[in-house]
Amino acid sequence: MKFLFYLILSCLLISPAIAVDTSNWVNGTSNAGFTFQMPPYWASDPIDQTTEVIRTDKSDAVLLISYNPVNITNPGKFEINLTIDLEKEMENLKVSTIETIESDNNNVTASGTTLDGTIITAREVFDKDHIIRWICEYSNEDAVTKYSNTMFVIINSTQFN
């Protein structure tokens, strides 16, 4: 199980181009001012003015993207705050144990599992006076195997205005 978390974590941190056919993908636009690409059979739903949810047709894999403006007076201490913020978010998502958490250059990534077996990987980044958060939720390990590459392509296609 830990290998799976490290695989997801390394892909989120490195974010290489992954072999996924995107030739028929559709462009999406959020109310928060960002755009993304997604497979045509997936759905996109705004949650509020800052958050968009992208999900598979069966909702066995869900990607939440949020783009929130912040006012930071001391960016040097901000990474610590991102780590605490992401730990609280994982707690809100009912992640019982955070398997991994790594931070680097205003970029924090964490992975864990809820008591019901949902696998969560979250990444939070401070960029352009905004906190950008991607949260991937997978119903089980099969969903991770089936959809993680697609999730990474969606994350990499996200453009913030």
GROMACS .gro file of C-alpha atoms in nm:
model
  161
    1MET     CA    1   0.000   0.000   0.000
    2LYS     CA    2   0.284   0.241   0.082
    3PHE     CA    3   0.433   0.179  -0.263
    4LEU     CA    4   0.108   0.300  -0.418
    5PHE     CA    5   0.118   0.619  -0.212
    6TYR     CA    6   0.478   0.687  -0.306
    7LEU     CA    7   0.392   0.630  -0.673
    8ILE     CA    8   0.104   0.879  -0.656
    9LEU     CA    9   0.309   1.126  -0.456
   10SER     CA   10   0.606   1.115  -0.692
   11CYS     CA   11   0.381   1.162  -0.994
   12LEU     CA   12   0.218   1.469  -0.835
   13LEU     CA   13   0.554   1.616  -0.746
   14ILE     CA   14   0.726   1.546  -1.075
   15SER     CA   15   0.417   1.570  -1.299
   16PRO     CA   16   0.572   1.426  -1.614
   17ALA     CA   17   0.386   1.397  -1.941
   18ILE     CA   18   0.200   1.070  -1.917
   19ALA     CA   19   0.078   0.866  -2.213
   20VAL     CA   20  -0.294   0.936  -2.212
   21ASP     CA   21  -0.485   0.993  -2.534
   22THR     CA   22  -0.621   1.347  -2.509
   23SER     CA   23  -0.722   1.387  -2.873
   24ASN     CA   24  -1.095   1.396  -2.796
   25TRP     CA   25  -1.079   1.576  -2.461
   26VAL     CA   26  -1.295   1.880  -2.395
   27ASN     CA   27  -1.196   2.216  -2.250
   28GLY     CA   28  -1.351   2.324  -1.923
   29THR     CA   29  -1.369   2.664  -1.757
   30SER     CA   30  -1.436   2.726  -1.390
   31ASN     CA   31  -1.602   3.018  -1.216
   32ALA     CA   32  -1.274   3.065  -1.028
   33GLY     CA   33  -1.091   3.173  -1.342
   34PHE     CA   34  -0.901   2.862  -1.443
   35THR     CA   35  -0.929   2.629  -1.738
   36PHE     CA   36  -0.861   2.259  -1.772
   37GLN     CA   37  -0.902   1.966  -2.009
   38MET     CA   38  -1.090   1.647  -1.928
   39PRO     CA   39  -1.215   1.332  -2.101
   40PRO     CA   40  -1.550   1.388  -2.277
   41TYR     CA   41  -1.734   1.129  -2.067
   42TRP     CA   42  -1.631   1.290  -1.735
   43ALA     CA   43  -1.837   1.559  -1.560
   44SER     CA   44  -1.737   1.897  -1.423
   45ASP     CA   45  -1.934   2.067  -1.147
   46PRO     CA   46  -1.869   2.404  -0.980
   47ILE     CA   47  -1.884   2.380  -0.601
   48ASP     CA   48  -1.855   2.755  -0.537
   49GLN     CA   49  -1.677   3.061  -0.681
   50THR     CA   50  -1.333   2.912  -0.612
   51THR     CA   51  -1.374   2.536  -0.655
   52GLU     CA   52  -1.447   2.294  -0.939
   53VAL     CA   53  -1.496   1.917  -0.916
   54ILE     CA   54  -1.411   1.687  -1.206
   55ARG     CA   55  -1.529   1.327  -1.181
   56THR     CA   56  -1.551   1.004  -1.376
   57ASP     CA   57  -1.885   0.887  -1.510
   58LYS     CA   58  -1.912   0.646  -1.213
   59SER     CA   59  -1.760   0.892  -0.962
   60ASP     CA   60  -1.504   0.632  -0.856
   61ALA     CA   61  -1.235   0.896  -0.907
   62VAL     CA   62  -1.288   1.263  -0.825
   63LEU     CA   63  -1.057   1.561  -0.865
   64LEU     CA   64  -1.127   1.880  -0.673
   65ILE     CA   65  -0.945   2.193  -0.790
   66SER     CA   66  -0.961   2.513  -0.589
   67TYR     CA   67  -0.802   2.850  -0.658
   68ASN     CA   68  -0.821   3.090  -0.363
   69PRO     CA   69  -0.664   3.437  -0.339
   70VAL     CA   70  -0.457   3.505  -0.025
   71ASN     CA   71  -0.274   3.800   0.122
   72ILE     CA   72   0.069   3.691   0.240
   73THR     CA   73   0.290   3.938   0.422
   74ASN     CA   74   0.577   3.696   0.498
   75PRO     CA   75   0.620   3.439   0.216
   76GLY     CA   76   0.930   3.289   0.385
   77LYS     CA   77   0.716   3.138   0.662
   78PHE     CA   78   0.431   3.045   0.432
   79GLU     CA   79   0.544   2.688   0.354
   80ILE     CA   80   0.492   2.588   0.716
   81ASN     CA   81   0.140   2.728   0.701
   82LEU     CA   82   0.071   2.529   0.382
   83THR     CA   83   0.174   2.210   0.557
   84ILE     CA   84  -0.053   2.280   0.853
   85ASP     CA   85  -0.335   2.382   0.620
   86LEU     CA   86  -0.303   2.062   0.416
   87GLU     CA   87  -0.291   1.848   0.730
   88LYS     CA   88  -0.617   2.013   0.845
   89GLU     CA   89  -0.771   1.954   0.503
   90MET     CA   90  -0.678   1.585   0.518
   91GLU     CA   91  -0.837   1.571   0.864
   92ASN     CA   92  -1.154   1.735   0.721
   93LEU     CA   93  -1.157   1.466   0.450
   94LYS     CA   94  -1.157   1.203   0.728
   95VAL     CA   95  -0.810   1.071   0.641
   96SER     CA   96  -0.729   0.861   0.945
   97THR     CA   97  -0.356   0.840   0.878
   98ILE     CA   98  -0.147   1.055   0.646
   99GLU     CA   99   0.092   0.806   0.488
  100THR     CA  100   0.321   1.066   0.334
  101ILE     CA  101   0.362   1.441   0.346
  102GLU     CA  102   0.633   1.631   0.164
  103SER     CA  103   0.696   2.001   0.120
  104ASP     CA  104   0.924   2.197  -0.108
  105ASN     CA  105   0.919   2.555  -0.239
  106ASN     CA  106   0.564   2.654  -0.138
  107ASN     CA  107   0.441   2.316  -0.259
  108VAL     CA  108   0.303   2.052  -0.020
  109THR     CA  109   0.175   1.705  -0.110
  110ALA     CA  110   0.011   1.447   0.117
  111SER     CA  111  -0.142   1.102   0.072
  112GLY     CA  112  -0.355   0.889   0.296
  113THR     CA  113  -0.658   0.665   0.329
  114THR     CA  114  -0.991   0.719   0.501
  115LEU     CA  115  -1.143   0.457   0.729
  116ASP     CA  116  -1.379   0.350   0.450
  117GLY     CA  117  -1.083   0.287   0.215
  118THR     CA  118  -1.100   0.600  -0.001
  119ILE     CA  119  -0.749   0.689  -0.117
  120ILE     CA  120  -0.674   1.062  -0.104
  121THR     CA  121  -0.382   1.252  -0.252
  122ALA     CA  122  -0.374   1.626  -0.202
  123ARG     CA  123  -0.139   1.891  -0.332
  124GLU     CA  124  -0.134   2.255  -0.227
  125VAL     CA  125   0.074   2.523  -0.398
  126PHE     CA  126   0.121   2.894  -0.335
  127ASP     CA  127   0.151   3.079  -0.667
  128LYS     CA  128   0.059   3.426  -0.790
  129ASP     CA  129  -0.095   3.529  -0.455
  130HIS     CA  130  -0.325   3.228  -0.465
  131ILE     CA  131  -0.342   2.892  -0.295
  132ILE     CA  132  -0.404   2.624  -0.553
  133ARG     CA  133  -0.528   2.289  -0.424
  134TRP     CA  134  -0.578   1.963  -0.609
  135ILE     CA  135  -0.741   1.677  -0.420
  136CYS     CA  136  -0.766   1.337  -0.587
  137GLU     CA  137  -1.008   1.090  -0.432
  138TYR     CA  138  -1.009   0.729  -0.549
  139SER     CA  139  -1.266   0.475  -0.434
  140ASN     CA  140  -1.004   0.198  -0.416
  141GLU     CA  141  -0.667   0.082  -0.553
  142ASP     CA  142  -0.827  -0.027  -0.882
  143ALA     CA  143  -0.949   0.329  -0.937
  144VAL     CA  144  -0.597   0.459  -0.866
  145THR     CA  145  -0.455   0.223  -1.127
  146LYS     CA  146  -0.726   0.306  -1.379
  147TYR     CA  147  -0.746   0.686  -1.338
  148SER     CA  148  -0.428   0.827  -1.180
  149ASN     CA  149  -0.259   0.896  -1.515
  150THR     CA  150  -0.569   1.076  -1.639
  151MET     CA  151  -0.585   1.281  -1.318
  152PHE     CA  152  -0.222   1.388  -1.363
  153VAL     CA  153  -0.290   1.500  -1.719
  154ILE     CA  154  -0.591   1.703  -1.602
  155ILE     CA  155  -0.379   1.860  -1.326
  156ASN     CA  156  -0.103   1.943  -1.574
  157SER     CA  157  -0.354   2.094  -1.819
  158THR     CA  158  -0.492   2.335  -1.558
  159GLN     CA  159  -0.417   2.696  -1.647
  160PHE     CA  160  -0.471   2.972  -1.391
  161ASN     CA  161  -0.543   3.327  -1.499
   0.00000   0.00000   0.00000
